[in-house]
Amino acid sequence: MRLSAKARENIAGWLFVAPVIVILGLFMLLPILMAMWVSLTGWNGQGSPFKSGVPFVGFDNYARLFTEEGLTRQDFMTSVRNNIYYVGIVVPVQTVLALGLALVVNSRMLKGKGFFRAAFFFPSVTSSVAISVVFLFIFASSGAVNNLLAFFGIQGPQWFADARGILHLALGGLGLVDVDNPPAWLTGGGPFGLSWWEWLAGPSVAMSTIMLLVIWTTSGTFMLMFLAALQDIPVTLEEASMLDGAGRWKRLRYVTLPMLKPTLFLVLTMGIIATWQVFDQVYVMSQGAPGKTTLTPAYLSYTQAFDNFEYGTGTAISFVLFAIIVLFTIVQRWLLRERNA
Amino acid sequence: MATVRADHGARTVASTFVGYFILIFFALVFIYPFVIQLSASFKTEPNAALNPLNPVPDPFVTDAYHKVFLSTDMPLWLGNSLIVTIAITLGRVLLDSMAGYALARLRFRGRKALFSAVIAILAVPGVVLFIPKFLVLKQFGMYDTYTALILPIIADAGGVFIMKQFFESIPRSVEEAARIDGAGTWRTFWSVVLPMGRPALITLTIISFQSSWNELPHSLVAVQSPDLYTLPRGLAVLVSGSLGSGNQYPLKLGAAVLATIPVAIIFVVFQRYFVRGANEGADK
């Protein structure tokens, strides 16, 4: 029996996509469903999580992150605080840096475009582990950065051992609060088991080195995206605005930036999604230390599962992280949309 | 009029100067850490600690590399990384382009729904999958094997997306000529469509190689025995493990250099494909 051409194309189509469907189904979709179940249990990693002996705890694992007082909530909220500061600083800085570099590289008067583009992009293709090793060396207490600072007469900190929050340091430096003796109305209480004083710590000195590292590695990729968008802007448009007598800043503000809006939107979205997932650098450089100030939800979820064998809590954290990422993306989309109108 | 023009000329010179200053300053910031890394790996330990900024190793020694190869598991890590990276890269290039071709060209029931599923999977953040992947690998009895290192990431939604976009951009006429000559779907794909897809295939090869060569988290959840460590995993252990026993920076930096070299070579040779890869990511 001969099949019709249509039936044959149907079969061929399914055969062509079958391997990818099987792989993505077995190792992306199925795991998520299994993990949803595990996040509702107290499984300790022994045997199968689907056996009858595994205790079903409902939403306890989630409750321990938000409402139940204890070490788990303390750690989780600390990790969320650290990551909020991390996202809030890394995303804007890397976006502005990437845009700035793209504008300079794109300028028609300068030569050596290819070289500079390659130089800025290279860090982002290399291994995050290898780069982390390099930064451990550069920021060591008698390392390159502190040597450079000493040259200007500044004594650099012990970067990776310094748990002091930057915002605390700034407030103390301005004389607004006494860092060793913070005011009682700040230490007295606060949301989710952390005091207001702890929420307002800012990123620690140690976390700042990880932020610098990430800004340094990812700006290159985003610069390329801006560069591609800049090259799509028709030259005639710029020339027309020049003839109209628009100065450089006006041209940037009213011609270039509006044309870059879609790319800007994309860079911000990708930046937010990536920064909420910071893991490799924490794993290699600090393991959450000092004083849990480099703990992030991604790293905490990993250690809860693989070091403390609390798989339920670990998976619950990863689903909360998923929700946070979705929420942030939606909010950012909404904010930018408002301004478009 | 003349003064206006002279003024304009002076401003152009000034802004060219400022432009170059910015570019050179940032080029140093982005490249000098690699210079420091490379030179420190050829320094003696005291010298690396005393003169971290100096780009010239004096005396020039290769002790670090001897030690990396003789007293760590570097040869094993390199071997494992090569096996895993090559398997994943070949797998992704073949499977992603098959799926991308089917989604772009073949009319079959469920195609639209499948493509939406691919997009949905692209949106799932990787860290959410750490523990879930471990659970599945345990359940299937694959945990702590080469299969666990390779199979779960041998196809990826991003690659399917790139290939689908590419196949949609090439003209149909060539395939149709092959069809009329009586070639089946597989023949058409293998000997007509794929050869035309060279630029996209090279891009996909490069980003697959780079991402699987650098991959750390998947190794953490897929294997535990030191015999199966890939280079990033071994390097991470080397760094955290020797914290107590002195700094040994030349050794660690030398190992990091070895982890960087393959990608660096590919970057220099195929830079424009990397650029294309970064921008394909932008189209998602």
XYZ file of C-alpha atoms in Angstrom:
625
model
C 0.000 0.000 0.000
C 1.351 3.419 -0.902
C 0.772 6.344 1.398
C -0.384 9.665 0.046
C 2.201 12.436 -0.200
C 0.463 14.294 2.619
C 0.542 11.337 4.982
C 4.203 10.753 4.184
C 5.072 14.368 4.951
C 3.195 14.051 8.233
C 5.239 11.024 9.237
C 8.513 12.556 8.053
C 7.809 15.699 10.043
C 7.264 13.791 13.247
C 10.326 11.603 12.667
C 12.476 14.715 12.175
C 11.364 16.347 15.414
C 11.123 13.118 17.439
C 14.660 13.104 18.924
C 14.383 16.685 20.118
C 10.902 16.077 21.554
C 12.116 13.018 23.447
C 15.161 14.802 24.893
C 13.344 18.009 25.849
C 10.369 16.042 27.171
C 12.435 13.688 29.307
C 14.978 16.212 30.574
C 13.033 19.485 30.705
C 9.301 18.866 31.026
C 9.277 15.662 33.072
C 11.860 16.977 35.565
C 9.762 20.072 36.217
C 6.688 17.960 36.935
C 8.697 15.651 39.216
C 10.191 18.623 41.030
C 6.739 20.116 41.600
C 5.854 16.920 43.431
C 9.126 16.848 45.383
C 8.607 20.461 46.516
C 5.494 19.198 48.326
C 7.334 16.404 50.141
C 9.990 15.965 52.789
C 12.104 13.645 50.586
C 15.695 13.341 51.824
C 17.332 11.958 48.681
C 17.124 8.289 49.767
C 15.428 5.975 47.272
C 12.693 7.194 44.988
C 10.676 10.314 45.874
C 7.543 8.488 44.672
C 7.644 5.638 47.194
C 4.894 5.487 49.810
C 7.248 6.151 52.737
C 8.066 9.688 51.577
C 6.170 12.192 53.770
C 3.759 14.501 51.964
C 3.961 17.932 53.583
C 1.757 20.057 51.323
C 2.930 23.653 51.129
C 5.141 23.412 54.240
C 8.335 23.852 52.256
C 6.983 27.085 50.791
C 5.654 28.233 54.172
C 9.101 27.794 55.682
C 10.460 30.272 53.144
C 7.902 32.985 53.860
C 5.889 32.666 57.048
C 7.609 30.288 59.454
C 10.285 31.812 61.608
C 13.563 29.945 61.437
C 16.956 29.544 59.816
C 15.502 28.522 56.441
C 13.516 31.734 56.099
C 16.418 33.786 57.421
C 18.764 32.323 54.792
C 16.234 32.557 51.987
C 15.366 36.187 52.713
C 19.053 37.058 53.028
C 19.664 35.482 49.626
C 16.736 37.407 48.126
C 18.059 40.658 49.588
C 21.533 39.987 48.177
C 20.127 39.197 44.762
C 17.847 42.265 44.678
C 20.840 44.546 45.151
C 22.785 42.467 42.646
C 20.086 42.791 39.966
C 19.443 46.439 40.811
C 23.078 47.388 40.242
C 24.355 44.951 37.619
C 21.493 45.350 35.120
C 21.569 49.165 34.792
C 25.371 49.386 34.865
C 25.973 46.695 32.250
C 23.244 48.123 30.008
C 24.631 51.675 30.135
C 28.195 50.445 29.672
C 27.212 48.234 26.729
C 25.282 51.064 25.086
C 28.089 53.555 25.665
C 30.739 51.247 24.227
C 28.541 50.444 21.234
C 28.037 54.156 20.504
C 31.765 54.864 20.670
C 32.763 51.791 18.645
C 30.127 52.674 16.050
C 31.306 56.243 15.608
C 32.380 56.779 12.023
C 35.504 58.790 12.766
C 37.322 56.056 14.675
C 39.384 53.252 13.184
C 40.140 49.793 14.556
C 36.468 48.986 15.092
C 37.062 45.252 14.653
C 39.821 45.119 17.232
C 37.908 46.976 19.930
C 34.753 45.007 19.295
C 36.705 41.765 19.715
C 38.464 43.030 22.858
C 35.199 43.957 24.570
C 33.441 40.773 23.498
C 36.157 38.237 24.360
C 35.488 38.001 28.142
C 31.905 36.902 27.525
C 32.845 33.786 25.551
C 35.317 32.416 28.078
C 34.560 29.986 30.887
C 32.880 31.536 33.922
C 34.891 29.225 36.182
C 38.224 30.237 34.638
C 37.323 33.931 34.849
C 36.324 33.525 38.479
C 39.770 32.089 39.225
C 41.372 35.106 37.553
C 39.257 37.510 39.608
C 40.110 35.659 42.823
C 43.746 36.397 41.998
C 43.187 40.003 40.919
C 41.128 40.882 43.996
C 43.307 38.961 46.480
C 44.253 41.147 49.443
C 47.732 41.795 48.009
C 46.566 41.355 44.434
C 46.543 43.520 41.331
C 43.597 45.730 42.300
C 44.921 46.545 45.755
C 48.366 47.189 44.269
C 46.772 49.634 41.864
C 44.833 51.317 44.676
C 48.003 51.564 46.771
C 49.584 53.418 43.855
C 46.956 56.128 44.427
C 47.482 55.984 48.160
C 44.311 54.036 48.923
C 44.369 50.958 51.095
C 42.104 48.378 49.477
C 39.881 46.086 51.525
C 40.216 42.322 51.945
C 37.662 41.920 49.181
C 36.487 38.360 49.722
C 36.490 38.485 53.522
C 34.598 41.756 53.799
C 30.941 41.276 54.739
C 30.221 44.966 55.341
C 27.324 46.273 53.288
C 28.139 49.128 50.916
C 24.992 51.043 51.816
C 25.872 50.727 55.509
C 29.363 52.014 54.751
C 27.938 54.932 52.772
C 25.420 55.849 55.474
C 28.165 55.583 58.084
C 30.559 57.603 55.938
C 27.995 60.396 55.604
C 27.596 60.379 59.367
C 23.893 59.526 59.135
C 24.127 56.439 61.325
C 26.682 54.824 63.563
C 27.400 51.518 61.831
C 28.584 49.788 65.008
C 25.553 51.035 66.887
C 22.644 51.196 64.442
C 19.480 52.966 65.638
C 16.952 50.787 67.415
C 14.052 51.737 65.148
C 15.925 50.067 62.278
C 17.133 46.983 64.107
C 13.871 46.478 65.993
C 11.958 44.703 63.274
C 11.210 44.335 59.617
C 9.492 42.162 57.052
C 10.098 38.397 56.693
C 12.333 37.947 59.717
C 15.083 40.366 58.620
C 15.332 43.749 60.324
C 15.088 46.939 58.269
C 18.755 47.473 59.072
C 19.634 44.145 57.451
C 17.441 44.821 54.413
C 19.221 48.174 53.959
C 22.752 46.726 54.063
C 23.324 46.984 50.316
C 25.639 44.509 48.599
C 28.655 43.528 50.673
C 32.185 44.355 49.548
C 32.623 40.674 48.631
C 29.432 40.711 46.551
C 30.667 43.840 44.769
C 33.598 41.912 43.313
C 31.185 39.351 41.876
C 29.083 42.188 40.459
C 32.157 43.750 38.845
C 33.087 40.395 37.363
C 29.651 39.858 35.871
C 29.382 43.403 34.496
C 32.800 42.906 32.956
C 31.919 39.570 31.313
C 28.412 40.316 30.014
C 28.707 43.901 28.752
C 30.447 42.655 25.595
C 27.524 40.509 24.464
C 25.047 43.311 24.995
C 27.372 45.758 23.251
C 27.230 43.514 20.159
C 23.446 43.582 20.242
C 23.394 47.392 20.455
C 26.013 47.579 17.717
C 23.896 45.447 15.380
C 20.896 47.675 16.060
C 22.947 50.849 15.524
C 24.108 49.600 12.157
C 20.489 49.114 11.140
C 19.700 52.799 11.637
C 19.570 54.360 8.184
C 22.365 56.871 7.625
C 19.918 59.210 5.891
C 17.985 59.596 9.125
C 21.084 60.801 10.986
C 22.085 63.081 8.147
C 18.619 64.605 8.029
C 18.765 65.390 11.739
C 22.240 66.888 11.293
C 20.960 69.143 8.530
C 18.153 70.197 10.838
C 20.896 71.425 13.144
C 20.464 68.852 15.886
C 23.538 68.649 18.116
C 25.121 65.397 19.184
C 23.093 65.008 22.405
C 19.832 65.931 20.755
C 20.531 63.436 18.003
C 21.225 60.724 20.564
C 18.135 61.591 22.578
C 15.598 62.062 19.768
C 16.913 59.937 16.889
C 19.234 57.163 18.071
C 17.718 56.100 21.386
C 14.142 55.794 20.102
C 15.442 53.554 17.315
C 17.244 51.412 19.889
C 14.198 50.920 22.080
C 13.452 47.301 21.049
C 17.090 46.314 21.661
C 17.165 48.156 24.971
C 14.041 46.306 26.022
C 15.602 42.983 25.076
C 18.904 43.719 26.818
C 17.077 44.657 30.023
C 14.928 41.531 29.896
C 17.877 39.214 29.239
C 19.863 41.010 31.938
C 17.154 40.579 34.559
C 16.629 36.909 33.709
C 20.368 36.174 33.860
C 21.176 38.142 37.021
C 18.481 36.404 39.054
C 20.211 33.130 38.201
C 23.753 33.968 39.295
C 25.369 30.712 40.368
C 28.744 29.757 38.835
C 30.627 32.743 40.244
C 29.207 32.244 43.734
C 30.025 28.540 43.599
C 33.651 29.150 42.632
C 34.485 32.397 44.425
C 32.645 32.581 47.722
C 30.138 29.751 48.402
C 27.843 32.326 49.999
C 30.503 33.609 52.414
C 31.395 35.970 54.065
C 28.512 36.222 56.503
C 26.062 34.828 53.887
C 26.356 38.092 51.969
C 26.991 36.387 48.625
C 24.270 33.807 49.110
C 21.787 33.869 46.214
C 18.530 31.911 45.801
C 20.054 29.808 43.020
C 23.050 28.855 45.159
C 20.912 28.355 48.271
C 18.573 26.013 46.402
C 21.601 23.979 45.296
C 23.124 23.692 48.781
C 19.792 22.934 50.445
C 19.407 19.942 48.142
C 22.908 18.639 47.627
C 24.634 19.549 50.902
C 21.753 19.468 53.419
C 19.652 16.820 51.617
C 16.564 18.973 51.979
C 15.341 18.416 48.450
C 11.840 19.696 49.255
C 13.113 23.099 50.373
C 15.625 23.235 47.534
C 13.007 22.671 44.829
C 10.574 25.050 46.554
C 13.256 27.764 46.392
C 13.809 27.122 42.693
C 10.091 27.465 41.932
C 9.901 30.705 43.944
C 12.913 31.925 41.959
C 11.100 30.993 38.742
C 8.095 33.020 39.914
C 10.319 35.986 40.811
C 11.886 35.959 37.339
C 8.490 35.816 35.620
C 7.183 38.610 37.865
C 10.172 40.872 37.224
C 9.934 40.333 33.474
C 6.238 41.216 33.480
C 6.736 44.314 35.629
C 9.586 45.542 33.432
C 7.539 44.942 30.286
C 4.656 46.882 31.810
C 6.832 49.790 32.925
C 8.419 50.242 29.508
C 5.056 49.954 27.812
C 3.648 52.797 29.891
C 6.390 55.080 28.703
C 5.868 54.163 25.086
C 2.299 55.410 25.164
C 32.506 81.412 8.408
C 36.150 80.349 8.518
C 36.295 80.544 12.304
C 33.164 78.428 12.563
C 34.771 75.786 10.414
C 38.037 75.861 12.359
C 36.070 75.572 15.557
C 34.207 72.625 14.123
C 37.496 71.001 13.078
C 38.974 71.431 16.538
C 35.907 69.859 18.080
C 36.174 66.884 15.749
C 39.813 66.366 16.726
C 38.928 66.667 20.390
C 36.092 64.186 20.157
C 38.222 61.744 18.158
C 40.791 61.971 20.922
C 38.174 61.386 23.632
C 36.735 58.500 21.605
C 40.097 56.758 21.344
C 40.824 57.421 25.001
C 37.570 55.697 26.018
C 38.169 52.772 23.659
C 41.755 52.190 24.761
C 40.915 52.549 28.435
C 38.149 49.950 28.224
C 40.187 47.671 25.959
C 42.804 47.610 28.747
C 40.147 46.925 31.373
C 38.735 44.059 29.320
C 42.005 42.497 28.178
C 44.550 43.183 30.931
C 43.109 40.578 33.330
C 43.937 37.941 30.699
C 47.463 39.341 30.371
C 47.886 39.129 34.141
C 46.494 35.596 34.138
C 48.817 34.385 31.393
C 51.944 36.016 32.813
C 51.246 34.926 36.407
C 50.964 31.322 35.221
C 54.622 31.570 34.109
C 55.822 33.228 37.322
C 57.241 31.664 40.444
C 54.865 31.634 43.372
C 56.533 34.416 45.401
C 56.894 36.570 42.307
C 53.215 36.141 41.370
C 52.226 37.198 44.870
C 54.640 40.162 45.005
C 54.193 41.627 41.510
C 50.687 40.709 40.393
C 50.432 43.693 38.034
C 53.698 43.141 36.168
C 52.963 41.623 32.747
C 56.475 40.182 32.359
C 57.270 36.989 34.279
C 60.815 37.330 35.636
C 62.124 34.664 36.068
C 60.118 32.842 33.415
C 59.259 29.356 34.702
C 56.923 26.620 33.505
C 56.646 24.914 36.903
C 52.936 25.638 37.161
C 52.178 23.719 33.972
C 54.377 20.779 34.979
C 52.482 20.635 38.246
C 49.095 20.976 36.581
C 49.748 17.964 34.391
C 51.648 15.834 36.880
C 50.025 16.443 40.244
C 46.399 17.176 39.337
C 43.870 15.243 37.274
C 44.140 17.741 34.437
C 44.706 15.102 31.707
C 41.559 13.297 32.837
C 39.509 16.528 32.970
C 40.702 17.559 29.522
C 39.816 14.129 28.134
C 36.355 14.140 29.701
C 35.670 17.672 28.534
C 36.681 16.774 24.989
C 34.470 13.658 24.882
C 31.465 15.449 26.349
C 31.863 18.609 24.290
C 32.307 16.791 20.987
C 29.349 14.476 21.626
C 27.063 17.345 22.619
C 28.153 19.549 19.732
C 27.627 16.833 17.102
C 24.312 15.862 18.645
C 23.016 19.399 18.793
C 24.030 20.266 15.270
C 22.304 17.190 13.842
C 19.185 17.041 16.034
C 18.551 20.785 16.192
C 18.839 21.186 12.443
C 16.526 18.212 11.787
C 13.895 19.676 14.091
C 14.479 23.194 12.800
C 14.051 21.995 9.215
C 10.827 20.131 10.010
C 9.393 23.122 11.865
C 10.336 25.475 9.033
C 9.390 23.411 6.006
C 7.463 20.182 6.521
C 3.675 20.353 6.850
C 2.658 18.013 9.644
C -0.107 18.026 12.186
C 0.807 19.685 15.498
C 3.635 21.734 14.035
C 2.428 25.092 15.386
C 1.792 23.694 18.862
C 5.260 22.123 18.875
C 6.900 25.380 17.952
C 5.066 27.174 20.769
C 6.333 24.464 23.128
C 9.915 25.113 21.971
C 9.471 28.833 22.715
C 7.995 28.040 26.138
C 10.977 25.813 26.977
C 13.360 28.591 25.933
C 11.767 30.746 28.626
C 12.462 28.305 31.486
C 15.430 29.603 33.486
C 18.260 27.082 33.718
C 18.702 27.199 37.488
C 15.136 26.027 38.011
C 16.202 22.732 36.425
C 19.192 21.881 38.667
C 17.425 19.639 41.147
C 14.755 18.428 38.696
C 17.436 17.108 36.305
C 19.126 15.313 39.155
C 15.810 13.694 40.117
C 15.199 12.393 36.608
C 18.749 11.095 36.170
C 18.479 9.229 39.489
C 15.087 7.827 38.559
C 16.419 6.526 35.230
C 19.541 5.085 36.865
C 21.761 7.309 34.728
C 23.215 9.403 37.563
C 27.020 9.500 37.649
C 27.641 8.244 34.082
C 28.867 9.762 30.825
C 25.303 9.396 29.556
C 24.158 11.761 32.324
C 26.739 14.337 31.253
C 25.734 14.199 27.602
C 22.194 13.022 26.915
C 20.117 15.630 28.825
C 21.729 18.528 26.961
C 22.285 16.904 23.557
C 19.391 18.927 22.097
C 18.488 22.480 22.981
C 15.524 24.677 22.222
C 17.721 27.676 21.356
C 19.500 25.745 18.598
C 16.200 24.525 17.146
C 15.022 28.106 17.053
C 18.151 29.362 15.271
C 17.960 26.594 12.648
C 14.240 27.124 12.031
C 14.821 30.840 11.434
C 17.651 30.011 9.081
C 15.810 27.416 7.003
C 12.907 29.816 6.622
C 15.261 32.366 5.102
C 16.525 30.175 2.232
C 14.528 29.845 -1.021
C 12.322 26.822 -1.529
C 13.093 26.368 -5.204
C 16.201 24.203 -4.762
C 14.450 21.703 -2.508
C 11.497 21.536 -4.849
C 13.802 20.707 -7.753
C 15.252 17.843 -5.701
C 11.746 16.643 -4.828
C 10.723 16.594 -8.457
C 13.820 14.537 -9.208
C 12.326 11.979 -6.826
C 14.496 12.508 -3.722
C 12.820 11.600 -0.415
C 12.565 13.963 2.529
C 15.728 12.667 4.194
C 17.752 12.763 0.945
C 16.576 16.306 0.271
C 17.488 17.374 3.781
C 20.853 15.641 3.915
C 22.291 16.351 0.485
C 20.525 19.538 -0.584
C 19.362 21.579 2.397
C 22.163 20.935 4.899
C 25.010 21.880 2.540
C 23.238 25.180 1.905
C 23.012 25.755 5.637
C 26.762 26.028 6.195
C 26.849 29.488 7.827
C 24.074 28.596 10.277
C 25.633 25.202 10.986
C 28.995 26.790 11.774
C 27.309 29.287 14.096
C 25.450 26.515 15.890
C 28.609 24.382 16.120
C 30.517 27.221 17.697
C 27.939 28.253 20.270
C 27.320 24.596 21.182
C 31.038 23.966 21.595
C 31.536 27.081 23.659
C 28.562 26.518 25.951
C 29.251 22.826 26.595
C 32.992 23.371 27.074
C 32.250 26.003 29.751
C 29.323 24.179 31.379
C 29.526 23.830 35.172
C 26.059 23.409 36.763
C 25.022 20.454 34.637
C 28.116 18.549 35.723
C 27.286 19.342 39.363
C 23.864 17.724 39.173
C 24.732 14.877 36.772
C 27.844 13.266 38.267
C 29.717 13.044 41.548
C 32.658 10.721 40.989
C 35.989 12.463 40.290
C 36.570 10.151 37.310
C 33.791 11.971 35.475
C 34.815 15.558 36.219
C 34.972 17.859 33.240
C 37.486 20.704 33.119
C 35.290 23.449 34.681
C 34.291 21.064 37.483
C 37.883 20.000 38.114
C 39.029 23.612 38.070
C 36.320 24.611 40.547
C 37.377 21.790 42.899
C 41.037 22.681 42.476
C 40.349 26.279 43.465
C 38.154 25.633 46.480
C 40.089 22.542 47.582
C 43.495 24.154 47.841
C 42.376 27.271 49.684
C 43.786 25.880 52.904
C 47.119 24.746 51.466
C 48.652 28.059 50.382
C 47.574 30.107 47.437
C 49.329 28.346 44.528
C 48.132 31.040 42.150
C 50.420 30.163 39.207
C 49.042 26.602 39.275
C 45.391 27.659 39.416
C 45.842 30.360 36.792
C 47.703 27.915 34.541
C 44.794 25.492 34.802
C 42.418 28.368 34.010
C 44.548 29.255 30.970
C 44.171 25.690 29.693
C 40.403 25.968 30.128
C 40.375 29.226 28.172
C 42.660 28.315 25.240
C 40.310 26.181 23.080
C 37.540 28.772 23.157
C 40.065 31.578 22.619
C 41.429 29.891 19.477
C 37.961 29.334 18.087
C 37.083 32.925 18.944
C 40.013 34.298 16.992
C 39.382 32.093 13.965
C 35.590 32.274 13.812
C 34.910 35.641 15.387
C 32.213 36.660 12.941
C 30.221 33.515 13.687
C 30.371 34.289 17.395
C 29.039 37.749 16.609
C 26.272 36.202 14.546
C 25.498 33.792 17.396
C 25.162 36.638 19.885
C 22.785 38.419 17.548
C 20.756 35.277 16.769
C 20.168 35.154 20.499
C 18.813 38.665 20.150
C 16.144 37.580 17.680
C 14.539 35.140 20.084
